[in-house]
Coordinates of C-alpha atoms in Angstrom, one line a residue:
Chain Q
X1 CA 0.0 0.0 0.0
X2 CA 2.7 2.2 0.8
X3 CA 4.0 1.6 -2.7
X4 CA 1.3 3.5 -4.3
X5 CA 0.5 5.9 -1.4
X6 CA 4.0 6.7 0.0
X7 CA 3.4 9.2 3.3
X8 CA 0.0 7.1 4.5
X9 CA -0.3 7.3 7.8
X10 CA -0.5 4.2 10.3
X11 CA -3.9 4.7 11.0
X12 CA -5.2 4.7 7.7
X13 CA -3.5 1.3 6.6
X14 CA -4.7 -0.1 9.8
X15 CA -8.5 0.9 8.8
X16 CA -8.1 0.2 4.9
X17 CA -6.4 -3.2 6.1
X18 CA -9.6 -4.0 8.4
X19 CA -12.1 -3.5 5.4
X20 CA -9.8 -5.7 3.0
X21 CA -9.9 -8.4 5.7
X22 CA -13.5 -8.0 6.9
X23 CA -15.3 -7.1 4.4
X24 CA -16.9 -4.2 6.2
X25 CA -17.1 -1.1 4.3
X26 CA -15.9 2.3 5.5
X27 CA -17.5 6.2 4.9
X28 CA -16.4 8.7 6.6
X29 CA -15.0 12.8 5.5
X30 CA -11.9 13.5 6.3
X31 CA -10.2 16.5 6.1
X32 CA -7.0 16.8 4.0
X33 CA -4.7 19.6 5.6
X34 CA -2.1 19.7 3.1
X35 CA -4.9 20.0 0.5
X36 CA -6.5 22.3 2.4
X37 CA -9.5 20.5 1.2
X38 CA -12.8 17.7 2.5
X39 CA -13.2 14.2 1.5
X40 CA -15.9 12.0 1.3
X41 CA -14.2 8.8 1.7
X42 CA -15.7 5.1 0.9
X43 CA -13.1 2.0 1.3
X44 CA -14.6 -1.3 0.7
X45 CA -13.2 -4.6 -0.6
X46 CA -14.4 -6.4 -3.6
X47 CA -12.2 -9.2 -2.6
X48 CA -11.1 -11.2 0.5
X49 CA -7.4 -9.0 1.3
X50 CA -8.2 -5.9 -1.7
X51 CA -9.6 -2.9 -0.3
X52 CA -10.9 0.0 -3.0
X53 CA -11.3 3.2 -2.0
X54 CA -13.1 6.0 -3.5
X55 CA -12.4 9.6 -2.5
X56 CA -15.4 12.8 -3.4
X57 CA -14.2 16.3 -3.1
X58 CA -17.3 17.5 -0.9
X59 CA -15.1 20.8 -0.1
X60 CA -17.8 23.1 -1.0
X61 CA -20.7 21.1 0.6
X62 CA -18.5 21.1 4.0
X63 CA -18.1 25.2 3.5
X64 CA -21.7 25.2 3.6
X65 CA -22.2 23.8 5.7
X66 CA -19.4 25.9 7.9
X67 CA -21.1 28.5 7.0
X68 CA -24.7 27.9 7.6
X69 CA -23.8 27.2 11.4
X70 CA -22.4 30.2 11.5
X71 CA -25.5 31.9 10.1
X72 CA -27.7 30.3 12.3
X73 CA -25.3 31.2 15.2
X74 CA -25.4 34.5 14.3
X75 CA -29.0 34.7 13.7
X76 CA -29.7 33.1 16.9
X77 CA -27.5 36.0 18.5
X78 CA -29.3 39.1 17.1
X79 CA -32.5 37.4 17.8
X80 CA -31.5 37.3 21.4
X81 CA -30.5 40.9 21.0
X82 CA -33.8 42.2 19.7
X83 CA -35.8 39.7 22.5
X84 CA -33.7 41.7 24.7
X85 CA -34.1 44.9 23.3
X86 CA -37.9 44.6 22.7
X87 CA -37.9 44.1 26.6
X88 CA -35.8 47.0 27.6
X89 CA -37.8 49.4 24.9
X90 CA -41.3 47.9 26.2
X91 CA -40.3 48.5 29.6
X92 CA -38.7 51.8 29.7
X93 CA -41.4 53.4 27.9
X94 CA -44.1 52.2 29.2
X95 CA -42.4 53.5 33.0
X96 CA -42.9 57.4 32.0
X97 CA -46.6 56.3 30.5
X98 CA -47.6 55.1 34.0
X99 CA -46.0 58.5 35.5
X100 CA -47.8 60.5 33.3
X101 CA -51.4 58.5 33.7
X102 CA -50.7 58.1 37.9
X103 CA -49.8 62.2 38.4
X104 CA -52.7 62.7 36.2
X105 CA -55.2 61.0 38.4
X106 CA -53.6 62.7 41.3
X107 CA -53.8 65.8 39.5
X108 CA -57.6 65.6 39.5
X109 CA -57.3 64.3 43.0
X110 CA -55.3 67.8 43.9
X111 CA -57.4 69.8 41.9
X112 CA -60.6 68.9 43.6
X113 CA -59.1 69.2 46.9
X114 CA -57.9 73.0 45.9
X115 CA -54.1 72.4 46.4
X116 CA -52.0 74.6 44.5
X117 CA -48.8 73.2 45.6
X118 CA -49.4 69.7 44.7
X119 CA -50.8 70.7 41.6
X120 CA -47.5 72.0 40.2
X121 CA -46.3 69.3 41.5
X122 CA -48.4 67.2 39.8
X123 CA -47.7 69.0 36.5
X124 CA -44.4 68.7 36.9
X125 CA -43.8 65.4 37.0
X126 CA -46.2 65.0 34.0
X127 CA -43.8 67.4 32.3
X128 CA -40.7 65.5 33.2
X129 CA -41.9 62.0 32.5
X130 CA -43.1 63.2 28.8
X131 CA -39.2 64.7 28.4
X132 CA -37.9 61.5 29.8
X133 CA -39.6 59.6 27.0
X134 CA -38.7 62.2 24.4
X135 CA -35.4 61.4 25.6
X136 CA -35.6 58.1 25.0
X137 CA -36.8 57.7 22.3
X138 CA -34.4 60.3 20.6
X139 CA -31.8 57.7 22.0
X140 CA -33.3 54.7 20.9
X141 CA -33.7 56.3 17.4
X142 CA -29.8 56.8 17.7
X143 CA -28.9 53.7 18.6
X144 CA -30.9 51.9 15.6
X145 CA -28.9 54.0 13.0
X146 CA -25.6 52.7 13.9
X147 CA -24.9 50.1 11.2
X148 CA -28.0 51.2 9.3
X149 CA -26.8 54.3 8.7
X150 CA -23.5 54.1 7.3
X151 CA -20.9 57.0 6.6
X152 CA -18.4 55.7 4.4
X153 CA -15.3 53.7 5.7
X154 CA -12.1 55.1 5.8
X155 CA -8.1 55.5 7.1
X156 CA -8.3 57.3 10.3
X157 CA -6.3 58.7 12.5
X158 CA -7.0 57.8 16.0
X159 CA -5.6 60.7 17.5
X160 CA -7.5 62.9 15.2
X161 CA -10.6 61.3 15.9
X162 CA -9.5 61.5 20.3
X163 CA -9.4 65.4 19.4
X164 CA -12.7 65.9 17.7
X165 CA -14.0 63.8 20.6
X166 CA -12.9 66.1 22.8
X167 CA -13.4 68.7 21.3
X168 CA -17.4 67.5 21.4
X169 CA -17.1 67.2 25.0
X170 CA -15.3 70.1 26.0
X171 CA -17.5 71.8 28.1
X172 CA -18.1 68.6 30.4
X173 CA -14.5 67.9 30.7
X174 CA -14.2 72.0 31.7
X175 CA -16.9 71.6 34.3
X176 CA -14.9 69.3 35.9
X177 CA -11.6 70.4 35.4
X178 CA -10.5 67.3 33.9
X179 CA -6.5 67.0 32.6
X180 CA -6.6 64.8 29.8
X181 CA -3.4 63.2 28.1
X182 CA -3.6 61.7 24.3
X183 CA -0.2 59.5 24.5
X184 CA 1.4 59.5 20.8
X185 CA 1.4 56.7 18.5
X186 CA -1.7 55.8 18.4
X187 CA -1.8 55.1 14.7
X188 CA -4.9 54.8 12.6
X189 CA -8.4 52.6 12.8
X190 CA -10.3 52.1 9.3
X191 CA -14.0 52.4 9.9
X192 CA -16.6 55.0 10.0
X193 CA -15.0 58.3 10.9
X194 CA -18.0 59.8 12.9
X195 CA -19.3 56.8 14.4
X196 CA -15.8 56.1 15.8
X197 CA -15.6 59.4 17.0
X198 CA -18.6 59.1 18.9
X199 CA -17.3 55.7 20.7
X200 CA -14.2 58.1 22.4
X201 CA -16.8 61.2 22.9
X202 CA -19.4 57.8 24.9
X203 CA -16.6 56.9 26.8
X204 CA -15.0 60.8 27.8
X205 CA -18.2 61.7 28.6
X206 CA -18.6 58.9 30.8
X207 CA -15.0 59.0 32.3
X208 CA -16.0 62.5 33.3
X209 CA -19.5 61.6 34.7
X210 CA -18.0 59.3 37.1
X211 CA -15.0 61.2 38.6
X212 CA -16.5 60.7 41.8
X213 CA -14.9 63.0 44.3
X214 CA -11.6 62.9 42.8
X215 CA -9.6 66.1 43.5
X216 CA -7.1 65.4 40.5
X217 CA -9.6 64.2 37.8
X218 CA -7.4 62.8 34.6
X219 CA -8.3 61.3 31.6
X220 CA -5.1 59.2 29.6
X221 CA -6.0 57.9 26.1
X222 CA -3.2 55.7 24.5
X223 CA -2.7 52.2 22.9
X224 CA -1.2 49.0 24.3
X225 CA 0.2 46.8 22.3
X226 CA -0.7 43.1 23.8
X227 CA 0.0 40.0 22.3
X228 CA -3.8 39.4 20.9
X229 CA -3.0 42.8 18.8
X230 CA -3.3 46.5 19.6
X231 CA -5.7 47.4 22.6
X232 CA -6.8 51.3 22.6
X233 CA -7.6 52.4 26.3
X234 CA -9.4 55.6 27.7
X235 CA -8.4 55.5 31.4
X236 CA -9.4 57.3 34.0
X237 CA -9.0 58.4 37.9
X238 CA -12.5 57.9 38.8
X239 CA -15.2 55.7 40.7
X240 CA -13.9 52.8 38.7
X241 CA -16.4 49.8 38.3
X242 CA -16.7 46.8 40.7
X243 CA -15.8 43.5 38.8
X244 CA -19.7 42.3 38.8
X245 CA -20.7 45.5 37.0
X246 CA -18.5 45.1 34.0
X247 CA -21.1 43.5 31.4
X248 CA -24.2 45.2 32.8
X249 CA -23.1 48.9 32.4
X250 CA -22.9 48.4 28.8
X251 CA -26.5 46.9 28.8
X252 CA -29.1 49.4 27.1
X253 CA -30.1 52.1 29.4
X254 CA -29.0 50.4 32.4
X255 CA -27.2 52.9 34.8
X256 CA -25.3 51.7 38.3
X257 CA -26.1 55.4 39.6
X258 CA -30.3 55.5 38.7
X259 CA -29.4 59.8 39.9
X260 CA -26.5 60.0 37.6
X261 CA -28.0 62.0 34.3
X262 CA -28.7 60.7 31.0
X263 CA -30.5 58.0 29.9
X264 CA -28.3 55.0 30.2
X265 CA -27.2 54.7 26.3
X266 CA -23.9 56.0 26.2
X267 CA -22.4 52.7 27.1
X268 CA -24.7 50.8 24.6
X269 CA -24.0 53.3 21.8
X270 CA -20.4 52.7 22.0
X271 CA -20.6 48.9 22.1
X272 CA -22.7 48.7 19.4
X273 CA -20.6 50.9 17.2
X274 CA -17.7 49.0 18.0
X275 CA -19.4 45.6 17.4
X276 CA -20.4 47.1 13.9
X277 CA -16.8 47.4 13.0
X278 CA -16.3 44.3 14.2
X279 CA -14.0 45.2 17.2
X280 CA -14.7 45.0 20.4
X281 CA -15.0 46.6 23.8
X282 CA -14.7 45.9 27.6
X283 CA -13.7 47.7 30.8
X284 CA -10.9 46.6 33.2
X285 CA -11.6 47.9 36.9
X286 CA -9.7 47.2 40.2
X287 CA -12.7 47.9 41.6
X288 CA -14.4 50.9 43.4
X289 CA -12.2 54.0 43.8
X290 CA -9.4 52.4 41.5
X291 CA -10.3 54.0 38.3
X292 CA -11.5 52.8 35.0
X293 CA -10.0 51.4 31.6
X294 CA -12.0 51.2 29.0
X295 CA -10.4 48.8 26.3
X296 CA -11.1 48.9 22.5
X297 CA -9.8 46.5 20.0
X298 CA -10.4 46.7 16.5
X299 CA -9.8 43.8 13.7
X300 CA -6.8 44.6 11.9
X301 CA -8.7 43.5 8.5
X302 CA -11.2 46.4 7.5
X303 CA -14.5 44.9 8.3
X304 CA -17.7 47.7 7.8
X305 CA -20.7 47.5 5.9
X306 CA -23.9 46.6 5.5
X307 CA -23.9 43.1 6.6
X308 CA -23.3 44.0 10.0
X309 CA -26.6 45.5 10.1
Chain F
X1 CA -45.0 47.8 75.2
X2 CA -44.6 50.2 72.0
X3 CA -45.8 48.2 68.7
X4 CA -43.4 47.7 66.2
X5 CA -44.1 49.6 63.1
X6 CA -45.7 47.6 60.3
X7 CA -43.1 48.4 57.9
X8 CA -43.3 47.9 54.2
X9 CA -39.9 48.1 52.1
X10 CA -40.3 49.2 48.7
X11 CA -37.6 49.1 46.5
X12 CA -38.5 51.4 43.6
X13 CA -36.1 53.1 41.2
X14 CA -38.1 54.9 39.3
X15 CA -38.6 58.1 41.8
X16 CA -42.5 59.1 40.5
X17 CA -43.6 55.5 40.8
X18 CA -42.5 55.7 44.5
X19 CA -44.1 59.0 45.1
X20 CA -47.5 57.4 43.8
X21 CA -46.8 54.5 45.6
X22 CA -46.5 56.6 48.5
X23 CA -49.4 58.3 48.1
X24 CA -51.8 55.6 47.8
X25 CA -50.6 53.6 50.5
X26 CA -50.6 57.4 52.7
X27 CA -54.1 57.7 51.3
X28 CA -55.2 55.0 52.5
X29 CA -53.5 54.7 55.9
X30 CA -52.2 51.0 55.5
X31 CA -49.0 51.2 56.3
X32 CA -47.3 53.5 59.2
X33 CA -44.1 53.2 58.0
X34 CA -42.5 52.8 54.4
X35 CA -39.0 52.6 53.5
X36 CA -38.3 53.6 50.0
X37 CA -35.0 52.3 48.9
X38 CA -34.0 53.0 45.3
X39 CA -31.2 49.9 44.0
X40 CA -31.2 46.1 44.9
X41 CA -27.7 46.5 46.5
X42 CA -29.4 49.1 48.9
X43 CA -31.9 46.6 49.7
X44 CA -30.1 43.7 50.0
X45 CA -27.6 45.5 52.0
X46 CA -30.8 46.4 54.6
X47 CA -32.2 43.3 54.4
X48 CA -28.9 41.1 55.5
X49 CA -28.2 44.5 57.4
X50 CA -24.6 45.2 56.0
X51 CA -22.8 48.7 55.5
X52 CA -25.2 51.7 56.9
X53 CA -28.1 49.3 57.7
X54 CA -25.8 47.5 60.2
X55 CA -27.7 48.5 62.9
X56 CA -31.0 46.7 63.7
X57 CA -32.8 50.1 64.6
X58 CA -32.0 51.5 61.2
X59 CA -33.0 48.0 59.5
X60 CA -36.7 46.9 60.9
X61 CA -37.6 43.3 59.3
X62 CA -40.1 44.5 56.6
X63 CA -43.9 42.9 57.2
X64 CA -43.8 42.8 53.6
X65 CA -41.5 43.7 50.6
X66 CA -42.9 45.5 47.3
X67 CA -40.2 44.9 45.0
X68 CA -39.4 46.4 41.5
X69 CA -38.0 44.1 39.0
X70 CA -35.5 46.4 36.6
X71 CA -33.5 47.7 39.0
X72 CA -30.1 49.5 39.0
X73 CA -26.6 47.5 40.3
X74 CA -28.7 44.0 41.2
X75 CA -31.8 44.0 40.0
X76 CA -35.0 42.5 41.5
X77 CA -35.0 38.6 40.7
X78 CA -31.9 38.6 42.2
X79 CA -32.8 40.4 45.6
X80 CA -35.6 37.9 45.7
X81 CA -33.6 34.9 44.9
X82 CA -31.2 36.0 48.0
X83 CA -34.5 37.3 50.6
X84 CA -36.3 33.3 49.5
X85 CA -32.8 31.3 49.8
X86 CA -32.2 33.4 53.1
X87 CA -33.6 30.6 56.2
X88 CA -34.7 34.2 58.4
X89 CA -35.7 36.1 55.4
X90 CA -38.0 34.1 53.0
X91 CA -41.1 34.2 55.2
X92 CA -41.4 37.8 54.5
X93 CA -44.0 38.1 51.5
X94 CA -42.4 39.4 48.3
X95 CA -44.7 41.2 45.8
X96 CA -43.4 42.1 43.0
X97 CA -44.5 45.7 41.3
X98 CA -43.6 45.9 37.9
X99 CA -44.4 47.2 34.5
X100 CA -43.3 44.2 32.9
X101 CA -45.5 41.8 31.3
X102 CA -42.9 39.3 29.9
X103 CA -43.7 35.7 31.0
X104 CA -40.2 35.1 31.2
X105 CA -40.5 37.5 33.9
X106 CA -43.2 36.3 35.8
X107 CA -42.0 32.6 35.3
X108 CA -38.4 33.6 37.0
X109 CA -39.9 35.5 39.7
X110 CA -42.3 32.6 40.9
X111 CA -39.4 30.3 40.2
X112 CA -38.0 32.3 42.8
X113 CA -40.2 32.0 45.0
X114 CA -42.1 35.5 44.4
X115 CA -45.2 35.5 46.5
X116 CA -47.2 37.4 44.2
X117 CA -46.9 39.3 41.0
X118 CA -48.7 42.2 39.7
X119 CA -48.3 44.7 36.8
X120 CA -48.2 48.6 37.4
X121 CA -51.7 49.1 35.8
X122 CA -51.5 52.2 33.6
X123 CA -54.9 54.0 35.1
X124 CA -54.5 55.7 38.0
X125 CA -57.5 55.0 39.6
X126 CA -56.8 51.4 39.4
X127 CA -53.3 52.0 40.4
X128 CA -54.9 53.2 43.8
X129 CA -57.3 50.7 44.2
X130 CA -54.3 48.6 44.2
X131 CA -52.1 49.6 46.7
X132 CA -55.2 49.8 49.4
X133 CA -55.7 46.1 48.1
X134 CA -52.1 45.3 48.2
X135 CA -51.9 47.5 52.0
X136 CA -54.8 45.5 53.5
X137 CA -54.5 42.1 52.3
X138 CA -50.8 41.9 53.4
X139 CA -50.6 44.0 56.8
X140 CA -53.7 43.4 57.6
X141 CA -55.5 39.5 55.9
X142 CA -52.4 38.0 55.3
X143 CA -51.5 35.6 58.3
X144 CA -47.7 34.4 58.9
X145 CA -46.4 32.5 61.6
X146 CA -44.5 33.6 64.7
X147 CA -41.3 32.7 63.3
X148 CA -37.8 34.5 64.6
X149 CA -39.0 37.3 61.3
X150 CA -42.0 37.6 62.7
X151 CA -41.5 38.5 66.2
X152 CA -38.7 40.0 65.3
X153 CA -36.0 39.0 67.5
X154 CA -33.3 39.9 65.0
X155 CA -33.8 43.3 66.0
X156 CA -37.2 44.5 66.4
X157 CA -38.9 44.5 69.6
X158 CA -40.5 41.3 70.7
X159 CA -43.8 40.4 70.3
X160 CA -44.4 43.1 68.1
X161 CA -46.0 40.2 65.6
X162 CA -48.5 38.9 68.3
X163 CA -49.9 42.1 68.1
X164 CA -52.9 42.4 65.8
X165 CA -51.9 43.6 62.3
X166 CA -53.8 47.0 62.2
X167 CA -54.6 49.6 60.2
X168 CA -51.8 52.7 60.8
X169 CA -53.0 56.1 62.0
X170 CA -52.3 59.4 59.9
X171 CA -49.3 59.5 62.6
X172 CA -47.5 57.2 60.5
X173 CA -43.9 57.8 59.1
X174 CA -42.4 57.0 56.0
X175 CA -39.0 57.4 55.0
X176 CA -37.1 57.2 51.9
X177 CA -33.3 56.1 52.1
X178 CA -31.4 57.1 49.1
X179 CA -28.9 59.1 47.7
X180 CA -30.9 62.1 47.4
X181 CA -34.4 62.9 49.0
X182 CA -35.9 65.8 46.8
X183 CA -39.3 64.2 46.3
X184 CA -41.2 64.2 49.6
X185 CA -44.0 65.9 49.7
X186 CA -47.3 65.9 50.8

């Protein structure tokens, strides 16, 4: 045998040599890593001690197949994603409906009884629960054009698109009196040039939100360089984030502080933008009081379109 | 010998649900003494009495807990789970208040032993009805037994659960423990 297929392996004479001498036949797909290919193969033996063996090229049918599992998988993903987000949408705005119905009844109730106070009070929690869905749904609007609406992909400069971030959040990063330090070589990203823009101005914003009572606030933007690739970070002095906290705060409007401002998407936003250019994003904590890192990691293949939608 | 306040804890994020919570129990005089707390950490931190709620004073065993589901920091399956895997806790009646509808939802939450569930209804006159059902069936028709909970001998003063559940005067206190209290009123 090894005269007409020099280089078979051991196990394959053993299983060819098992047909010959049983009779059994043999199927199975095997695939060929020096080819870089699939095989259907079939061994039998049309004679006591002669094996035959017939191989199919069923490459394509085993890409398919690849790839239809990855479909589904994928499928199976954003229909989780959209279970979830049907929730958090159905929920969320239905809260400020039940506001605006109760303080309405009360309203009536405050009327009748003739008491001015509680009727601007009344009001004004009418008021506020109607901006609070405005709000939200402004947000929610936002959120479903990333990856719908696409600018088109380019080169960028990461430091360029740090400064127009913070340039867009100037004033909050004033406010607070926040140093911030871009470190150099940061080199480029390709993607969507606004959208990417808006991930660093998510995560300032945030880094600023939650300086805590930190007398020195300061915000470091640089790039690691990690075995796994290259690792953009946007650190901060701050809070920081206990270790159980670090999935949920980038879950749609979910907030640790319910009295901090805003609606809970900033997080979200900038995941999603970054899951759209097929990167990703995480935070690394020590815990309460130790600061923040937020990481971002990007593929080094330019990966943005449509598809992703 | 001085009753022990029949004390419901609600855990509420959302700060105008609370206040019409608040309301309707007030309204209705059920309750003499509400604690509003705003996250599941805060209330599991007052129920197992850890941090600021160390002190048994500051932490009364609830008579019953209304609990929100979507929570911030732990949210409300989770408070439940610990409360009905906790041997001195789960007596307490947990109802859970929310505005969801999902049956995955309501599944989990009797899973977890919730002991009822109810959605937020949107009208308001029904929302009132509600917590003066809610008030009277659990402080007043509801019957638990005299366990340690009960007659509160982690902390509250003893016997207090052999007195008859009653309805609370106009005297009655409520307090909110949070971060921020910029919503009493009334």
């Amino acid at each position: 045998m090894l005269d007409v297929l020099p280089g078979t392996e051991p196990h394959w004479i053993e299983a060819y040599g098992r047909v010959a001498l049983s009779g059994e036949t043999l199927q199975f797909r095997n695939y060929a890593r020096a080819l870089g290919r699939w095989f259907e193969v079939s061994a039998f033996s049309p004679r006591h001690g002669h094996f035959a063996t017939i191989f199919t090229d069923v490459t394509e049918q085993e890409r398919g197949r690849e790839e239809r599992e990855r479909l589904i998988a994928e499928l199976e993903r954003k229909n989780e994603e959209l279970e979830r987000f049907t929730y958090t949408v159905s929920h969320d705005l239905k809260s400020p409906l039940i506001t605006v119905k109760g303080f309405l009844g009360l309203l009536e109730q405050d009327l009748a009884a003739a008491k001015p106070d509680l009727v601007r009070k009344d009001m004004e929690r009418i008021g506020e629960a109607a901006d609070r869905m405005a709000l939200l749904l402004d947000d929610l609007l936002e959120l479903s054009r990333v990856g719908r609406v696409v600018n088109p992909s380019a080169l960028h400069s990461v430091e360029e698109l740090v400064h127009r971030a913070l340039e867009a959040v100037s004033g909050r990063l004033a406010e607070r009196d926040v140093v911030v330090a871009v470190l150099p070589g940061l080199g480029d990203v390709y993607g969507d040039g606004p959208r990417l823009v808006e991930v660093f101005q998510n995560l300032l914003e945030n880094a600023a939100k939650y300086m805590g009572e930190q007398e020195n606030p300061r915000i470091e933007i640089g790039v690691m360089r990690r075995e796994d690739g290259i690792v953009y970070y946007v650190a901060d002095n701050g809070i920081g984030i206990e270790p159980r906290y670090r999935e949920t705060i980038f879950g749609l409007f979910n907030k640790l502080d319910p009295r901090s401002e805003g609606t809970g998407i900033g997080l979200a936003l900038a995941q999603r933008i970054v899951e759209v250019h097929g990167g990703q994003i995480w935070v690394e904590s020590e815990g309460k009081g130790k600061g923040s890192v937020f990481c971002l990691r990007f593929p080094s293949a330019p990966r943005i379109g449509g598809d992703d939608v | 010998m001085s009753e022990a306040p029949l004390t419901i804890l609600l855990v509420e994020d959302n700060p105008a649900h609370a206040e019409m919570i608040l309301r309707s129990l007030e309204e209705h005089e059920v309750a003499n003494h509400v604690t509003w707390l705003e996250d599941g950490e805060t209330a599991l931190d007052y129920l197992f009495r850890r941090g600021r709620y160390a002190e048994p004073s500051e932490s009364p065993v609830p008579f019953v807990i209304l609990l929100d589901l979507r929570l911030p920091r732990v949210d409300g399956l989770q408070v439940l789970r610990q409360v009905k895997e906790h041997s001195e806790l789960r007596d307490i009646p947990v109802v859970i208040l929310t505005t969801s509808e999902a049956e995955r939802d309501m599944a989990r939450a009797y899973e977890y032993h919730a002991n009822s569930y109810v959605v937020k209804p949107l009208r308001f006159d029904e929302f009132a009805a509600l917590m003066k059902d809610f008030g009277f069936y659990w402080l007043s028709w509801n019957k638990r037994p005299e366990t340690e909970v009960g007659r509160g001998m982690r902390g509250g003063s003893p016997g207090s659960a052999k007195a008859p559940p009653r309805r609370a005067g106009r005297s009655g206190e409520r307090e909110r423990h949070g971060e921020a209290s910029d919503s009493s009123r009334g």
